[in-house]
Amino acid sequence: MESVPARFIESVLRSFGEVDRQLLQHVSSTWGQLAEVYWRKRGSLKILYDCDDQDAWHLYYTLDGFEHIKRRNLSREVFREMSKSITSFEFTPNHNLSRHWKMIDADDEDEMVQLLMRLDAPEKKLDFWWNVWKVSFVTMVSREMSKSITLFEFTPDHTLSRHWKMIDADDENEMVQLLMRLDAPEKKLDLWWNVLKVSFVTMVSRYPHFLRTFTSLWSETSDIIKLCKKLVSTGKLWEIYRPDAKQIRTNFWVDYFFSERCMSLCSYLTDLTVVLAIIDRWKHMDPRNLAFKKTVTVYKIKYFPQAFVNVGMTPIPMESNSEIVEKFRRRINLKRYDLMSMSLHRIDHPVDRRSSIYVLIGYDDGFDVFMLFR
């Protein structure tokens, strides 16, 4: 083992998770020494897309870790050094963070985007939580509102407009600016999806090639459907978290899950159509062709998933299967669950008895189902 080249060990360390990297530091060999160095030099890069006070959109960034990199401004040299020990790269819209992050100058943006596209990180996360946009909009408006108004309400209800006074087109820009500076103890805005659509479309149209380089997509909105399909078509996307599965046909999700790249699919589903279709496909395939140990997570099922009984799911004791439980724990965050109240099950492959799907079921304001394909 001591004769293994350092470059090989470093490439293995890049592919490991945080827990494995931390444990390897205690190994008394070259592996342990390099793991300790990698641990000190590891870091992550976060990129933010947001507008400034003049409604101009920019890219912002922050570096976490990389203690050996003294210069914190992005440049070709910094990218070159980061690439040796970067563990994750995240891109997200968040209005609350931009004032604390460094902005990429407009003159440097094209070059920086090209460098970002070439940056190779073990995890590249694309985070489109719709709550981020909601918080961003509320923060921007509330900051400008005055203190004398008691209620401000905005709604696109066209049934009311015929009875209301219209703001003249010549005065609209000025009135909008005045409205934006209003403040009130109660503020009601029925505009979230419209705001999201405008902001989202602007961003996607501005950085289409950049967004397609990501390997992980997190979102709660159906507005990412087209982008989601494009990302899947690149063959680079290995994780989708909380998609609106109802908006896309079941076969799309099944094909994606069994693609060579996919490792994880997570969603809030009102039914188990997608999950049952995945199980059915698995039963009719050679499980040895699976590229990874894949996971499926389904949150907030209202009723206990009785449909699993029809696919041959049988309960197994957790005590004698601690190794399986530990594998779940390393892939999924189970801290909010009482393991003693969770149940473990297994679905055996009808042909290859060495292959199984392990199913862990917990309850947290609804039944949460975690599936591990082995």
Coordinates of C-alpha atoms in Angstrom, one line a residue, residues 68-370:
H68 CA -3.6 27.5 2.2
I69 CA -5.0 29.9 -0.4
K70 CA -4.1 33.4 0.8
R71 CA -5.6 35.3 -2.1
R72 CA -9.4 35.1 -1.8
N73 CA -10.2 36.9 -5.1
L74 CA -11.1 34.5 -8.0
S75 CA -8.5 34.3 -10.7
R76 CA -7.0 31.6 -12.9
E77 CA -4.3 30.9 -10.3
V78 CA -6.9 30.6 -7.5
F79 CA -9.0 28.2 -9.7
R80 CA -6.0 26.1 -10.4
E81 CA -5.2 25.8 -6.7
M82 CA -8.8 25.2 -5.7
S83 CA -9.2 22.3 -8.2
K84 CA -6.7 20.2 -6.3
S85 CA -8.7 20.0 -3.1
I86 CA -12.2 21.3 -3.7
T87 CA -15.0 19.1 -2.2
S88 CA -18.1 20.9 -3.4
F89 CA -19.3 23.6 -5.7
E90 CA -22.8 25.2 -5.1
F91 CA -24.8 27.6 -7.2
T92 CA -27.9 29.3 -5.7
P93 CA -30.0 32.5 -5.8
N94 CA -30.2 34.1 -2.3
H95 CA -30.8 37.8 -1.8
N96 CA -29.9 37.6 1.9
L97 CA -26.3 36.6 1.2
S98 CA -25.1 38.8 -1.7
R99 CA -24.3 41.8 0.5
H100 CA -21.7 39.7 2.4
W101 CA -20.2 38.0 -0.7
K102 CA -17.8 39.3 -3.3
M103 CA -19.2 40.3 -6.7
I104 CA -17.7 39.1 -10.0
D105 CA -17.0 42.2 -12.1
A106 CA -19.1 42.4 -15.3
D107 CA -15.9 42.7 -17.3
D108 CA -14.6 39.4 -15.8
E109 CA -17.8 37.5 -15.9
D110 CA -17.4 35.7 -19.2
E111 CA -13.9 34.5 -18.2
M112 CA -15.0 33.5 -14.7
V113 CA -18.0 31.5 -16.0
Q114 CA -15.7 29.6 -18.4
L115 CA -13.4 28.8 -15.4
L116 CA -16.4 27.7 -13.3
M117 CA -17.6 25.4 -16.1
R118 CA -14.2 23.7 -16.1
L119 CA -13.9 23.4 -12.4
D120 CA -14.1 19.8 -11.5
A121 CA -15.5 19.1 -8.0
P122 CA -16.8 15.8 -6.5
E123 CA -20.1 17.5 -5.8
K124 CA -21.7 20.3 -8.0
K125 CA -25.0 21.3 -6.4
L126 CA -27.6 23.5 -8.2
D127 CA -29.9 24.8 -5.5
F128 CA -33.2 26.3 -6.7
W129 CA -35.3 26.3 -3.5
W130 CA -38.4 28.5 -4.3
N131 CA -38.4 29.7 -0.7
V132 CA -35.1 31.5 -1.5
W133 CA -36.9 33.6 -4.1
K134 CA -39.8 34.2 -1.7
V135 CA -37.4 35.5 1.0
S136 CA -35.5 37.6 -1.5
F137 CA -38.6 39.4 -2.7
V138 CA -40.0 40.0 0.8
T139 CA -36.7 41.3 2.0
M140 CA -36.3 43.7 -0.9
V141 CA -39.8 45.2 -0.6
S142 CA -40.0 45.4 3.2
R143 CA -36.7 47.3 3.3
E144 CA -38.2 50.2 1.3
M145 CA -41.6 50.4 2.9
S146 CA -42.5 53.4 5.0
K147 CA -43.7 53.1 8.6
S148 CA -47.1 54.8 8.4
I149 CA -49.0 52.3 6.3
T150 CA -50.9 49.6 8.1
L151 CA -51.7 47.2 5.2
F152 CA -50.3 46.6 1.7
E153 CA -51.7 44.0 -0.6
F154 CA -50.8 43.0 -4.1
T155 CA -52.8 40.6 -6.2
P156 CA -53.1 39.8 -10.0
D157 CA -56.9 39.2 -9.6
H158 CA -58.3 40.5 -12.9
T159 CA -61.9 40.3 -11.7
L160 CA -61.3 43.4 -9.5
S161 CA -59.6 45.7 -11.9
R162 CA -62.8 47.1 -13.5
H163 CA -63.8 48.6 -10.2
W164 CA -60.4 50.1 -9.3
K165 CA -58.6 53.1 -10.5
M166 CA -55.8 52.6 -13.0
I167 CA -52.3 54.0 -12.7
D168 CA -51.5 55.9 -15.9
A169 CA -48.8 54.3 -18.0
D170 CA -46.7 57.5 -17.9
D171 CA -46.7 57.4 -14.1
E172 CA -46.3 53.7 -13.7
N173 CA -42.5 53.6 -13.2
E174 CA -42.6 56.4 -10.6
M175 CA -45.6 54.7 -8.8
V176 CA -43.8 51.4 -8.7
Q177 CA -40.8 53.0 -7.1
L178 CA -43.1 54.7 -4.5
L179 CA -44.8 51.4 -3.8
M180 CA -41.5 49.7 -3.3
R181 CA -40.7 52.1 -0.5
L182 CA -43.8 51.5 1.4
D183 CA -43.8 49.6 4.7
A184 CA -46.6 48.0 6.8
P185 CA -47.1 45.6 9.7
E186 CA -49.1 43.4 7.4
K187 CA -48.0 42.8 3.8
K188 CA -49.9 40.4 1.6
L189 CA -48.4 39.5 -1.8
D190 CA -50.1 37.0 -4.0
L191 CA -47.3 37.1 -6.6
W192 CA -44.8 34.4 -5.8
W193 CA -45.0 32.3 -8.9
N194 CA -44.9 35.3 -11.2
V195 CA -41.9 36.8 -9.5
L196 CA -40.2 33.4 -9.6
K197 CA -40.9 33.0 -13.3
V198 CA -39.5 36.3 -14.3
S199 CA -36.3 35.9 -12.2
F200 CA -35.8 32.3 -13.1
V201 CA -36.2 32.8 -16.8
T202 CA -33.8 35.7 -16.7
M203 CA -31.2 33.7 -15.0
V204 CA -31.6 30.5 -17.1
S205 CA -31.5 32.4 -20.4
R206 CA -28.4 34.3 -19.3
Y207 CA -26.3 31.2 -18.2
P208 CA -27.8 28.2 -20.1
H209 CA -24.4 26.5 -20.7
F210 CA -23.1 27.2 -17.2
L211 CA -26.2 25.6 -15.6
R212 CA -25.9 22.5 -17.6
T213 CA -22.5 21.7 -16.0
F214 CA -24.0 20.8 -12.6
T215 CA -24.3 17.4 -11.2
S216 CA -27.0 18.0 -8.5
L217 CA -30.3 19.8 -8.7
W218 CA -32.4 20.9 -5.7
S219 CA -35.8 22.5 -6.4
E220 CA -39.4 22.8 -5.3
T221 CA -40.8 24.5 -8.3
S222 CA -42.3 23.2 -11.6
D223 CA -40.6 26.1 -13.4
I224 CA -37.4 24.0 -13.6
I225 CA -39.0 21.3 -15.8
K226 CA -37.2 22.3 -19.0
L227 CA -33.9 22.9 -17.3
C228 CA -34.3 19.6 -15.4
K229 CA -34.7 17.7 -18.7
K230 CA -31.7 19.5 -20.2
L231 CA -29.6 18.6 -17.3
V232 CA -30.6 15.0 -17.4
S233 CA -29.8 14.9 -21.1
T234 CA -26.2 15.9 -20.4
G235 CA -25.6 12.7 -18.5
K236 CA -23.9 14.6 -15.7
L237 CA -26.8 14.9 -13.2
W238 CA -26.4 12.3 -10.4
E239 CA -28.9 13.7 -7.9
I240 CA -32.3 15.4 -8.1
Y241 CA -33.8 16.6 -4.8
R242 CA -37.5 17.4 -4.4
P243 CA -38.6 17.7 -8.0
D244 CA -42.3 18.2 -8.9
A245 CA -42.6 14.7 -10.2
K246 CA -46.3 15.1 -11.3
Q247 CA -45.2 17.6 -14.0
I248 CA -43.1 15.0 -15.9
R249 CA -44.1 11.6 -17.1
T250 CA -43.3 8.6 -15.0
N251 CA -41.1 6.9 -17.6
F252 CA -38.8 10.0 -17.6
W253 CA -38.0 9.5 -13.9
V254 CA -37.6 5.7 -14.2
D255 CA -35.2 6.1 -17.2
Y256 CA -33.3 8.8 -15.3
F257 CA -33.0 6.7 -12.1
F258 CA -31.6 3.7 -13.9
S259 CA -29.2 5.8 -16.0
E260 CA -25.5 5.3 -15.4
R261 CA -25.0 8.6 -13.7
C262 CA -28.0 8.8 -11.3
M263 CA -27.3 7.9 -7.7
S264 CA -30.2 9.5 -5.8
L265 CA -33.7 10.7 -6.4
C266 CA -35.7 12.5 -3.7
S267 CA -39.2 14.0 -3.8
Y268 CA -42.4 14.8 -2.0
L269 CA -45.0 12.6 -3.8
T270 CA -48.8 12.4 -3.3
D271 CA -48.7 8.8 -4.5
L272 CA -46.1 6.1 -5.2
T273 CA -46.6 5.7 -9.0
V274 CA -43.0 6.7 -9.7
V275 CA -41.6 4.5 -6.9
L276 CA -43.6 1.4 -7.9
A277 CA -42.6 1.9 -11.6
I278 CA -38.9 2.0 -10.5
I279 CA -39.4 -1.2 -8.5
D280 CA -41.1 -2.9 -11.4
R281 CA -38.3 -1.9 -13.8
W282 CA -35.7 -3.3 -11.3
K283 CA -37.5 -6.6 -11.1
H284 CA -37.4 -7.0 -14.9
M285 CA -33.7 -6.1 -15.3
D286 CA -30.4 -7.6 -14.5
P287 CA -29.5 -5.8 -11.2
R288 CA -25.9 -6.4 -11.8
N289 CA -26.0 -3.7 -14.5
L290 CA -26.7 -1.0 -11.8
A291 CA -23.7 1.4 -11.9
F292 CA -24.1 2.5 -8.3
K293 CA -25.9 1.6 -5.1
K294 CA -28.8 3.9 -5.7
T295 CA -31.3 5.5 -3.3
V296 CA -34.9 6.8 -3.5
T297 CA -36.4 9.0 -0.9
V298 CA -40.1 9.9 -0.7
Y299 CA -41.3 12.3 2.0
K300 CA -44.7 13.0 3.6
I301 CA -46.8 10.1 2.4
K302 CA -50.2 10.5 4.2
Y303 CA -50.9 6.9 4.7
F304 CA -48.6 3.9 5.4
P305 CA -47.4 2.7 1.9
Q306 CA -49.6 -0.5 1.8
A307 CA -48.8 -0.7 -2.0
F308 CA -45.4 -2.0 -1.0
V309 CA -47.0 -5.2 0.2
N310 CA -47.9 -6.1 -3.3
V311 CA -44.3 -5.9 -4.5
G312 CA -43.1 -8.5 -2.0
M313 CA -41.8 -6.3 0.8
T314 CA -41.2 -8.2 3.9
P315 CA -40.1 -6.8 7.3
I316 CA -36.7 -7.6 8.7
P317 CA -35.3 -6.9 12.2
M318 CA -33.1 -3.8 12.5
E319 CA -31.0 -5.2 15.3
S320 CA -29.5 -8.0 13.1
N321 CA -29.2 -5.7 10.1
S322 CA -27.2 -2.9 11.7
E323 CA -24.8 -2.8 8.6
I324 CA -27.8 -1.9 6.4
V325 CA -29.0 0.7 8.8
E326 CA -25.5 2.3 8.9
K327 CA -25.5 2.4 5.1
F328 CA -28.8 4.4 5.2
R329 CA -27.3 6.7 7.8
R330 CA -24.3 7.5 5.7
R331 CA -26.4 8.3 2.6
I332 CA -29.4 10.0 4.2
N333 CA -29.8 12.4 7.2
L334 CA -31.7 10.4 9.8
K335 CA -31.1 12.6 12.8
R336 CA -34.7 13.8 13.2
Y337 CA -36.0 10.2 13.5
D338 CA -36.1 7.8 16.4
L339 CA -34.5 4.7 14.9
M340 CA -36.4 2.6 17.4
S341 CA -39.7 3.7 15.9
M342 CA -38.6 3.1 12.3
S343 CA -39.1 -0.2 10.4
L344 CA -36.8 -2.0 8.0
H345 CA -38.0 -4.1 5.1
R346 CA -36.5 -5.9 2.1
I347 CA -37.7 -6.6 -1.5
D348 CA -35.8 -9.5 -3.1
H349 CA -35.1 -9.6 -6.8
P350 CA -37.2 -12.5 -8.4
V351 CA -34.2 -13.9 -10.3
D352 CA -31.0 -12.7 -8.7
R353 CA -31.4 -13.5 -5.0
R354 CA -28.1 -11.6 -4.2
S355 CA -29.8 -8.3 -5.1
S356 CA -32.4 -6.6 -2.9
I357 CA -34.0 -3.3 -2.2
Y358 CA -33.9 -2.3 1.4
V359 CA -36.7 0.0 2.6
L360 CA -36.5 2.1 5.7
I361 CA -39.8 3.7 6.8
G362 CA -40.1 6.5 9.4
Y363 CA -42.7 9.0 10.5
D364 CA -42.4 12.8 10.7
D365 CA -45.7 14.5 10.0
G366 CA -46.3 11.8 7.4
F367 CA -44.5 8.6 6.4
D368 CA -41.1 9.0 4.9
V369 CA -39.7 6.1 2.8
F370 CA -36.0 5.6 2.1

